[in-house]
Amino acid sequence: MTTTTQRSTTSARLTCLAVAAPLWGTVSLAQAALRDGFDLTRHPLSMLSTGSLGWLQIANFVVAGVLIVIGATGLRQALTSTWAPRLVLVNGVGMAAAGLLPMDPADGFPAGTPAGVPPTMSWHSYGHMAAGSIAFISLIAACYVLGRHFARSGNRRDAVASHVAGSALLLGDVWAMAGGAAGSLTLAVGAITAMLWVAVVAARLR
């Protein structure tokens, strides 16, 4: 493969990574605004995978996950960091798995679902939580590893941005897991922030 072809392939793969976060965030937030009964301060974006239109969020997770996995291979070719591409790859696999393992309806969503947490959970809901945890942990770690990479190269601005993005997801996730007020909102903000930063890095590397 010629150098020109290699660069073109790497650029195309990085484009996949750059597109994944804006696509996932836009589709998720549009549904959050339009679907009846959904409240982002109470319901995680993952819950959009339930109900008659749940297939749309399932597809959103899977497509984003596949794009991230493809993009991670481009990141490996464009970045000297060893672990950042690996962690992004794990994040993509976790995203796709979380989409294929949807949550259970709960707390009034979809419309007509009883309020509160259901007394029992399905196997796929447990699977979703596990896959989601893997996706979040790997994304947080990827942001911190990128921060170290940029710091070593003397790029203090991007090092700080990487750590801020990782911390936004870490704090948003911890707050949500602790049952904090509007935890699903802080989690959504943190997840989208971290994903968008990785997308920005990919776009620059193109």
Short mmCIF file of N, CA, C and O in Angstrom, two decimals, residues 37-155:
data_model
loop_
_atom_site.label_atom_id
_atom_site.label_comp_id
_atom_site.label_asym_id
_atom_site.label_seq_id
_atom_site.Cartn_x
_atom_site.Cartn_y
_atom_site.Cartn_z
N GLY A 37 -43.17 11.79 27.23
CA GLY A 37 -42.91 11.24 28.56
C GLY A 37 -41.45 11.21 28.96
O GLY A 37 -41.13 10.88 30.11
N PHE A 38 -40.53 11.54 28.04
CA PHE A 38 -39.11 11.48 28.38
C PHE A 38 -38.67 12.75 29.07
O PHE A 38 -38.94 13.86 28.61
N ASP A 39 -37.97 12.60 30.19
CA ASP A 39 -37.46 13.73 30.97
C ASP A 39 -35.99 13.48 31.24
O ASP A 39 -35.63 12.58 31.99
N LEU A 40 -35.13 14.29 30.63
CA LEU A 40 -33.70 14.06 30.72
C LEU A 40 -33.17 14.24 32.14
O LEU A 40 -32.09 13.73 32.47
N THR A 41 -33.89 14.92 32.99
CA THR A 41 -33.45 15.05 34.37
C THR A 41 -33.74 13.80 35.18
O THR A 41 -33.22 13.64 36.30
N ARG A 42 -34.57 12.90 34.63
CA ARG A 42 -34.93 11.66 35.34
C ARG A 42 -34.57 10.41 34.56
O ARG A 42 -34.33 9.36 35.16
N HIS A 43 -34.56 10.50 33.25
CA HIS A 43 -34.34 9.32 32.42
C HIS A 43 -33.01 9.41 31.68
O HIS A 43 -32.75 10.40 31.00
N PRO A 44 -32.17 8.37 31.77
CA PRO A 44 -30.92 8.36 30.99
C PRO A 44 -31.22 8.22 29.51
O PRO A 44 -32.26 7.68 29.10
N LEU A 45 -30.32 8.72 28.68
CA LEU A 45 -30.52 8.64 27.23
C LEU A 45 -30.65 7.20 26.76
O LEU A 45 -31.28 6.92 25.74
N SER A 46 -30.07 6.27 27.51
CA SER A 46 -30.17 4.85 27.14
C SER A 46 -31.60 4.36 27.17
O SER A 46 -31.96 3.41 26.45
N MET A 47 -32.45 5.00 27.98
CA MET A 47 -33.84 4.55 28.10
C MET A 47 -34.63 4.83 26.83
O MET A 47 -35.73 4.29 26.63
N LEU A 48 -34.09 5.64 25.94
CA LEU A 48 -34.75 5.87 24.66
C LEU A 48 -34.78 4.61 23.81
O LEU A 48 -35.47 4.55 22.80
N SER A 49 -34.03 3.59 24.22
CA SER A 49 -34.02 2.31 23.50
C SER A 49 -35.27 1.49 23.77
O SER A 49 -35.42 0.40 23.21
N THR A 50 -36.14 1.96 24.64
CA THR A 50 -37.37 1.24 24.96
C THR A 50 -38.55 1.83 24.20
O THR A 50 -38.48 2.94 23.67
N GLY A 51 -39.65 1.10 24.17
CA GLY A 51 -40.85 1.57 23.51
C GLY A 51 -40.87 1.30 22.02
O GLY A 51 -39.93 0.72 21.46
N SER A 52 -41.93 1.75 21.36
CA SER A 52 -42.11 1.45 19.93
C SER A 52 -41.05 2.09 19.05
O SER A 52 -40.76 1.59 17.95
N LEU A 53 -40.47 3.19 19.51
CA LEU A 53 -39.43 3.85 18.73
C LEU A 53 -38.03 3.53 19.27
O LEU A 53 -37.04 4.13 18.85
N GLY A 54 -37.96 2.54 20.15
CA GLY A 54 -36.68 2.19 20.74
C GLY A 54 -35.64 1.75 19.73
O GLY A 54 -34.44 1.92 19.96
N TRP A 55 -36.09 1.20 18.62
CA TRP A 55 -35.15 0.73 17.59
C TRP A 55 -34.24 1.85 17.11
O TRP A 55 -33.10 1.60 16.72
N LEU A 56 -34.74 3.10 17.16
CA LEU A 56 -33.96 4.23 16.66
C LEU A 56 -32.72 4.46 17.54
O LEU A 56 -31.61 4.64 17.03
N GLN A 57 -32.91 4.41 18.87
CA GLN A 57 -31.77 4.61 19.77
C GLN A 57 -30.85 3.39 19.79
O GLN A 57 -29.64 3.53 19.93
N ILE A 58 -31.45 2.21 19.62
CA ILE A 58 -30.62 1.00 19.51
C ILE A 58 -29.69 1.13 18.31
O ILE A 58 -28.47 0.89 18.40
N ALA A 59 -30.27 1.53 17.16
CA ALA A 59 -29.46 1.73 15.95
C ALA A 59 -28.43 2.83 16.17
O ALA A 59 -27.29 2.74 15.68
N ASN A 60 -28.83 3.88 16.88
CA ASN A 60 -27.92 5.00 17.16
C ASN A 60 -26.69 4.53 17.93
O ASN A 60 -25.55 4.88 17.61
N PHE A 61 -26.89 3.70 18.95
CA PHE A 61 -25.79 3.15 19.73
C PHE A 61 -24.89 2.26 18.87
O PHE A 61 -23.66 2.36 18.91
N VAL A 62 -25.52 1.38 18.10
CA VAL A 62 -24.74 0.42 17.31
C VAL A 62 -23.94 1.13 16.22
O VAL A 62 -22.74 0.85 16.03
N VAL A 63 -24.57 2.05 15.51
CA VAL A 63 -23.86 2.78 14.45
C VAL A 63 -22.71 3.59 15.04
O VAL A 63 -21.59 3.57 14.51
N ALA A 64 -22.96 4.29 16.15
CA ALA A 64 -21.89 5.06 16.78
C ALA A 64 -20.76 4.15 17.24
O ALA A 64 -19.58 4.47 17.06
N GLY A 65 -21.13 3.00 17.81
CA GLY A 65 -20.10 2.06 18.27
C GLY A 65 -19.24 1.56 17.13
O GLY A 65 -18.01 1.50 17.25
N VAL A 66 -19.86 1.22 16.01
CA VAL A 66 -19.11 0.73 14.84
C VAL A 66 -18.20 1.83 14.30
O VAL A 66 -17.03 1.60 13.96
N LEU A 67 -18.70 3.06 14.23
CA LEU A 67 -17.90 4.18 13.75
C LEU A 67 -16.69 4.42 14.65
O LEU A 67 -15.58 4.70 14.19
N ILE A 68 -16.90 4.29 15.96
CA ILE A 68 -15.82 4.50 16.92
C ILE A 68 -14.77 3.40 16.78
O ILE A 68 -13.56 3.66 16.84
N VAL A 69 -15.21 2.16 16.61
CA VAL A 69 -14.27 1.05 16.43
C VAL A 69 -13.42 1.27 15.18
O VAL A 69 -12.19 1.10 15.20
N ILE A 70 -14.07 1.65 14.08
CA ILE A 70 -13.32 1.93 12.84
C ILE A 70 -12.35 3.09 13.07
O ILE A 70 -11.18 3.06 12.67
N GLY A 71 -12.87 4.13 13.74
CA GLY A 71 -12.04 5.31 13.99
C GLY A 71 -10.85 5.02 14.87
O GLY A 71 -9.79 5.63 14.72
N ALA A 72 -11.00 4.08 15.79
CA ALA A 72 -9.89 3.73 16.68
C ALA A 72 -8.70 3.18 15.91
O ALA A 72 -7.54 3.41 16.27
N THR A 73 -8.96 2.46 14.82
CA THR A 73 -7.86 1.94 13.99
C THR A 73 -7.13 3.07 13.30
O THR A 73 -5.91 3.01 13.10
N GLY A 74 -7.86 4.12 12.93
CA GLY A 74 -7.22 5.29 12.34
C GLY A 74 -6.43 6.06 13.38
O GLY A 74 -5.34 6.58 13.09
N LEU A 75 -6.96 6.11 14.59
CA LEU A 75 -6.27 6.80 15.68
C LEU A 75 -4.94 6.11 15.98
O LEU A 75 -3.94 6.76 16.27
N ARG A 76 -4.94 4.79 15.89
CA ARG A 76 -3.71 4.03 16.14
C ARG A 76 -2.64 4.37 15.11
O ARG A 76 -1.45 4.40 15.43
N GLN A 77 -3.06 4.64 13.88
CA GLN A 77 -2.11 4.96 12.83
C GLN A 77 -1.62 6.41 12.88
O GLN A 77 -0.52 6.72 12.43
N ALA A 78 -2.46 7.29 13.46
CA ALA A 78 -2.14 8.73 13.43
C ALA A 78 -1.53 9.25 14.73
O ALA A 78 -0.99 10.35 14.76
N LEU A 79 -1.61 8.47 15.80
CA LEU A 79 -1.19 8.93 17.12
C LEU A 79 -0.08 8.04 17.65
O LEU A 79 -0.11 6.82 17.47
N THR A 80 0.90 8.65 18.29
CA THR A 80 2.00 7.86 18.84
C THR A 80 1.62 7.15 20.14
O THR A 80 2.30 6.22 20.56
N SER A 81 0.52 7.56 20.76
CA SER A 81 0.06 6.92 21.99
C SER A 81 -0.35 5.48 21.72
O SER A 81 -1.01 5.18 20.72
N THR A 82 0.04 4.58 22.62
CA THR A 82 -0.32 3.16 22.47
C THR A 82 -1.70 2.89 23.03
O THR A 82 -2.52 2.18 22.43
N TRP A 83 -1.99 3.47 24.21
CA TRP A 83 -3.21 3.10 24.92
C TRP A 83 -4.46 3.87 24.50
O TRP A 83 -5.57 3.35 24.59
N ALA A 84 -4.31 5.10 24.06
CA ALA A 84 -5.49 5.88 23.67
C ALA A 84 -6.32 5.18 22.59
O ALA A 84 -7.54 5.03 22.75
N PRO A 85 -5.73 4.70 21.49
CA PRO A 85 -6.53 3.99 20.49
C PRO A 85 -7.17 2.72 21.03
O PRO A 85 -8.31 2.40 20.67
N ARG A 86 -6.46 2.00 21.90
CA ARG A 86 -7.02 0.78 22.47
C ARG A 86 -8.24 1.09 23.33
O ARG A 86 -9.26 0.39 23.27
N LEU A 87 -8.14 2.13 24.13
CA LEU A 87 -9.25 2.50 25.00
C LEU A 87 -10.45 3.00 24.20
O LEU A 87 -11.60 2.73 24.53
N VAL A 88 -10.18 3.75 23.14
CA VAL A 88 -11.26 4.20 22.25
C VAL A 88 -11.93 3.00 21.58
O VAL A 88 -13.16 2.96 21.43
N LEU A 89 -11.15 2.02 21.21
CA LEU A 89 -11.70 0.79 20.62
C LEU A 89 -12.64 0.09 21.60
O LEU A 89 -13.75 -0.31 21.23
N VAL A 90 -12.22 -0.04 22.85
CA VAL A 90 -13.06 -0.67 23.87
C VAL A 90 -14.34 0.15 24.07
O VAL A 90 -15.43 -0.41 24.22
N ASN A 91 -14.21 1.46 24.04
CA ASN A 91 -15.39 2.33 24.16
C ASN A 91 -16.39 2.05 23.04
O ASN A 91 -17.61 1.97 23.27
N GLY A 92 -15.89 1.89 21.81
CA GLY A 92 -16.78 1.60 20.69
C GLY A 92 -17.48 0.28 20.82
O GLY A 92 -18.69 0.16 20.56
N VAL A 93 -16.75 -0.74 21.25
CA VAL A 93 -17.36 -2.06 21.47
C VAL A 93 -18.42 -1.97 22.56
O VAL A 93 -19.51 -2.54 22.43
N GLY A 94 -18.11 -1.24 23.63
CA GLY A 94 -19.08 -1.07 24.71
C GLY A 94 -20.34 -0.35 24.26
O GLY A 94 -21.45 -0.71 24.65
N MET A 95 -20.17 0.66 23.42
CA MET A 95 -21.32 1.40 22.89
C MET A 95 -22.23 0.49 22.07
O MET A 95 -23.46 0.49 22.24
N ALA A 96 -21.63 -0.28 21.17
CA ALA A 96 -22.42 -1.18 20.33
C ALA A 96 -23.13 -2.22 21.17
O ALA A 96 -24.32 -2.52 20.95
N ALA A 97 -22.43 -2.78 22.15
CA ALA A 97 -23.04 -3.79 23.02
C ALA A 97 -24.18 -3.19 23.84
O ALA A 97 -25.23 -3.82 24.03
N ALA A 98 -24.00 -1.96 24.32
CA ALA A 98 -25.05 -1.30 25.10
C ALA A 98 -26.30 -1.09 24.25
O ALA A 98 -27.43 -1.15 24.75
N GLY A 99 -26.10 -0.86 22.95
CA GLY A 99 -27.25 -0.71 22.08
C GLY A 99 -27.99 -2.01 21.85
O GLY A 99 -29.23 -2.05 21.80
N LEU A 100 -27.24 -3.09 21.74
CA LEU A 100 -27.86 -4.40 21.48
C LEU A 100 -28.50 -4.99 22.74
O LEU A 100 -29.26 -5.96 22.64
N LEU A 101 -28.19 -4.42 23.90
CA LEU A 101 -28.73 -4.88 25.18
C LEU A 101 -29.50 -3.72 25.82
O LEU A 101 -28.99 -3.03 26.70
N PRO A 102 -30.73 -3.47 25.38
CA PRO A 102 -31.47 -2.29 25.84
C PRO A 102 -31.91 -2.38 27.30
O PRO A 102 -32.06 -3.46 27.86
N MET A 103 -32.12 -1.21 27.89
CA MET A 103 -32.65 -1.12 29.25
C MET A 103 -34.11 -1.53 29.29
O MET A 103 -34.77 -1.62 28.25
N ASP A 104 -34.62 -1.73 30.50
CA ASP A 104 -36.04 -1.99 30.69
C ASP A 104 -36.79 -0.66 30.83
O ASP A 104 -36.23 0.33 31.31
N PRO A 105 -38.06 -0.62 30.44
CA PRO A 105 -38.88 0.57 30.71
C PRO A 105 -38.93 0.82 32.22
O PRO A 105 -38.94 -0.12 33.01
N ALA A 106 -38.95 2.09 32.61
CA ALA A 106 -38.97 2.40 34.05
C ALA A 106 -39.36 3.85 34.28
O ALA A 106 -39.26 4.69 33.37
N ASP A 107 -39.81 4.13 35.46
CA ASP A 107 -40.05 5.49 35.94
C ASP A 107 -40.87 6.34 34.97
O ASP A 107 -40.54 7.48 34.68
N GLY A 108 -41.95 5.76 34.47
CA GLY A 108 -42.87 6.51 33.63
C GLY A 108 -42.50 6.62 32.17
O GLY A 108 -43.16 7.33 31.41
N PHE A 109 -41.43 5.94 31.74
CA PHE A 109 -41.06 5.96 30.32
C PHE A 109 -40.78 4.56 29.82
O PHE A 109 -40.07 3.79 30.50
N PRO A 110 -41.33 4.21 28.63
CA PRO A 110 -42.21 5.00 27.78
C PRO A 110 -43.52 5.37 28.47
O PRO A 110 -43.86 4.81 29.51
N ALA A 111 -44.23 6.32 27.89
CA ALA A 111 -45.48 6.80 28.49
C ALA A 111 -46.39 5.63 28.82
O ALA A 111 -46.59 4.73 28.01
N GLY A 112 -46.92 5.63 30.05
CA GLY A 112 -47.76 4.55 30.52
C GLY A 112 -47.05 3.57 31.43
O GLY A 112 -47.69 2.75 32.10
N THR A 113 -45.72 3.63 31.47
CA THR A 113 -44.95 2.76 32.37
C THR A 113 -45.12 3.25 33.80
O THR A 113 -45.10 4.46 34.05
N PRO A 114 -45.31 2.35 34.76
CA PRO A 114 -45.47 2.77 36.16
C PRO A 114 -44.27 3.58 36.65
O PRO A 114 -43.14 3.39 36.19
N ALA A 115 -44.52 4.49 37.57
CA ALA A 115 -43.45 5.31 38.14
C ALA A 115 -42.52 4.44 38.98
O ALA A 115 -42.90 3.39 39.47
N GLY A 116 -41.29 4.90 39.14
CA GLY A 116 -40.34 4.19 39.99
C GLY A 116 -39.56 3.13 39.24
O GLY A 116 -39.74 2.88 38.05
N VAL A 117 -38.66 2.49 39.99
CA VAL A 117 -37.81 1.43 39.44
C VAL A 117 -38.58 0.12 39.41
O VAL A 117 -39.25 -0.22 40.39
N PRO A 118 -38.51 -0.66 38.34
CA PRO A 118 -39.22 -1.95 38.28
C PRO A 118 -38.68 -2.90 39.34
O PRO A 118 -37.49 -2.85 39.68
N PRO A 119 -39.53 -3.78 39.88
CA PRO A 119 -39.08 -4.69 40.94
C PRO A 119 -38.02 -5.69 40.49
O PRO A 119 -37.22 -6.15 41.29
N THR A 120 -38.03 -6.04 39.23
CA THR A 120 -37.02 -6.97 38.69
C THR A 120 -36.43 -6.39 37.41
O THR A 120 -37.05 -5.54 36.76
N MET A 121 -35.24 -6.86 37.06
CA MET A 121 -34.59 -6.41 35.84
C MET A 121 -34.33 -7.59 34.92
O MET A 121 -34.04 -8.69 35.38
N SER A 122 -34.43 -7.35 33.63
CA SER A 122 -34.15 -8.39 32.64
C SER A 122 -32.65 -8.59 32.50
O SER A 122 -31.84 -7.74 32.89
N TRP A 123 -32.28 -9.71 31.89
CA TRP A 123 -30.85 -9.99 31.67
C TRP A 123 -30.21 -8.96 30.76
O TRP A 123 -29.04 -8.60 30.94
N HIS A 124 -30.99 -8.48 29.78
CA HIS A 124 -30.39 -7.52 28.85
C HIS A 124 -30.22 -6.15 29.49
O HIS A 124 -29.33 -5.38 29.12
N SER A 125 -31.03 -5.85 30.51
CA SER A 125 -30.84 -4.59 31.22
C SER A 125 -29.55 -4.64 32.06
O SER A 125 -28.79 -3.66 32.11
N TYR A 126 -29.31 -5.79 32.69
CA TYR A 126 -28.03 -5.97 33.41
C TYR A 126 -26.87 -5.88 32.42
O TYR A 126 -25.83 -5.28 32.71
N GLY A 127 -27.06 -6.49 31.26
CA GLY A 127 -26.02 -6.45 30.23
C GLY A 127 -25.75 -5.02 29.76
O GLY A 127 -24.60 -4.65 29.52
N HIS A 128 -26.82 -4.24 29.65
CA HIS A 128 -26.67 -2.85 29.23
C HIS A 128 -25.83 -2.07 30.25
O HIS A 128 -24.94 -1.29 29.88
N MET A 129 -26.11 -2.27 31.53
CA MET A 129 -25.36 -1.56 32.56
C MET A 129 -23.89 -1.94 32.54
O MET A 129 -23.01 -1.08 32.70
N ALA A 130 -23.63 -3.23 32.33
CA ALA A 130 -22.23 -3.68 32.27
C ALA A 130 -21.53 -3.09 31.06
O ALA A 130 -20.40 -2.57 31.16
N ALA A 131 -22.18 -3.16 29.89
CA ALA A 131 -21.57 -2.62 28.67
C ALA A 131 -21.39 -1.11 28.77
O ALA A 131 -20.37 -0.57 28.34
N GLY A 132 -22.39 -0.44 29.34
CA GLY A 132 -22.30 1.00 29.50
C GLY A 132 -21.16 1.39 30.43
O GLY A 132 -20.44 2.37 30.18
N SER A 133 -20.99 0.63 31.51
CA SER A 133 -19.89 0.92 32.44
C SER A 133 -18.54 0.76 31.75
O SER A 133 -17.64 1.59 31.93
N ILE A 134 -18.40 -0.29 30.96
CA ILE A 134 -17.16 -0.50 30.22
C ILE A 134 -16.91 0.65 29.24
O ILE A 134 -15.79 1.17 29.13
N ALA A 135 -17.98 1.08 28.56
CA ALA A 135 -17.84 2.18 27.60
C ALA A 135 -17.42 3.47 28.29
O ALA A 135 -16.53 4.19 27.81
N PHE A 136 -18.04 3.76 29.43
CA PHE A 136 -17.73 5.00 30.14
C PHE A 136 -16.32 4.97 30.73
O PHE A 136 -15.56 5.94 30.60
N ILE A 137 -15.97 3.87 31.38
CA ILE A 137 -14.64 3.78 32.01
C ILE A 137 -13.54 3.90 30.97
O ILE A 137 -12.54 4.61 31.16
N SER A 138 -13.71 3.22 29.84
CA SER A 138 -12.69 3.28 28.79
C SER A 138 -12.60 4.67 28.17
O SER A 138 -11.50 5.14 27.83
N LEU A 139 -13.73 5.36 28.05
CA LEU A 139 -13.73 6.71 27.48
C LEU A 139 -13.06 7.69 28.44
O LEU A 139 -12.28 8.56 28.01
N ILE A 140 -13.36 7.57 29.73
CA ILE A 140 -12.70 8.42 30.73
C ILE A 140 -11.20 8.21 30.68
O ILE A 140 -10.41 9.16 30.65
N ALA A 141 -10.80 6.93 30.68
CA ALA A 141 -9.37 6.62 30.65
C ALA A 141 -8.72 7.14 29.37
O ALA A 141 -7.59 7.65 29.40
N ALA A 142 -9.42 7.02 28.24
CA ALA A 142 -8.87 7.50 26.97
C ALA A 142 -8.62 9.00 27.02
O ALA A 142 -7.59 9.49 26.53
N CYS A 143 -9.54 9.75 27.63
CA CYS A 143 -9.35 11.20 27.74
C CYS A 143 -8.13 11.53 28.59
O CYS A 143 -7.32 12.41 28.24
N TYR A 144 -7.96 10.81 29.70
CA TYR A 144 -6.80 11.07 30.55
C TYR A 144 -5.49 10.67 29.87
O TYR A 144 -4.47 11.34 30.02
N VAL A 145 -5.52 9.57 29.13
CA VAL A 145 -4.32 9.15 28.40
C VAL A 145 -3.98 10.17 27.31
O VAL A 145 -2.81 10.50 27.10
N LEU A 146 -5.00 10.68 26.63
CA LEU A 146 -4.77 11.74 25.66
C LEU A 146 -4.18 12.97 26.33
O LEU A 146 -3.29 13.64 25.78
N GLY A 147 -4.66 13.28 27.54
CA GLY A 147 -4.12 14.41 28.27
C GLY A 147 -2.64 14.24 28.55
O GLY A 147 -1.85 15.19 28.39
N ARG A 148 -2.24 13.04 28.95
CA ARG A 148 -0.83 12.77 29.20
C ARG A 148 -0.02 12.86 27.91
O ARG A 148 1.09 13.40 27.89
N HIS A 149 -0.59 12.34 26.82
CA HIS A 149 0.08 12.40 25.52
C HIS A 149 0.33 13.84 25.10
O HIS A 149 1.45 14.21 24.68
N PHE A 150 -0.69 14.68 25.22
CA PHE A 150 -0.54 16.08 24.81
C PHE A 150 0.42 16.83 25.75
O PHE A 150 1.17 17.70 25.30
N ALA A 151 0.38 16.50 27.04
CA ALA A 151 1.28 17.16 27.98
C ALA A 151 2.73 16.85 27.65
O ALA A 151 3.60 17.73 27.70
N ARG A 152 3.00 15.58 27.30
CA ARG A 152 4.36 15.19 26.97
C ARG A 152 4.85 15.86 25.69
O ARG A 152 6.06 16.08 25.53
N SER A 153 3.93 16.15 24.78
CA SER A 153 4.32 16.80 23.53
C SER A 153 4.36 18.32 23.65
O SER A 153 4.64 19.02 22.68
N GLY A 154 4.07 18.83 24.85
CA GLY A 154 4.12 20.26 25.09
C GLY A 154 2.85 21.01 24.71
O GLY A 154 2.83 22.25 24.75
N ASN A 155 1.79 20.29 24.38
CA ASN A 155 0.52 20.92 24.01
C ASN A 155 -0.35 21.05 25.27
O ASN A 155 -1.21 20.21 25.52
#
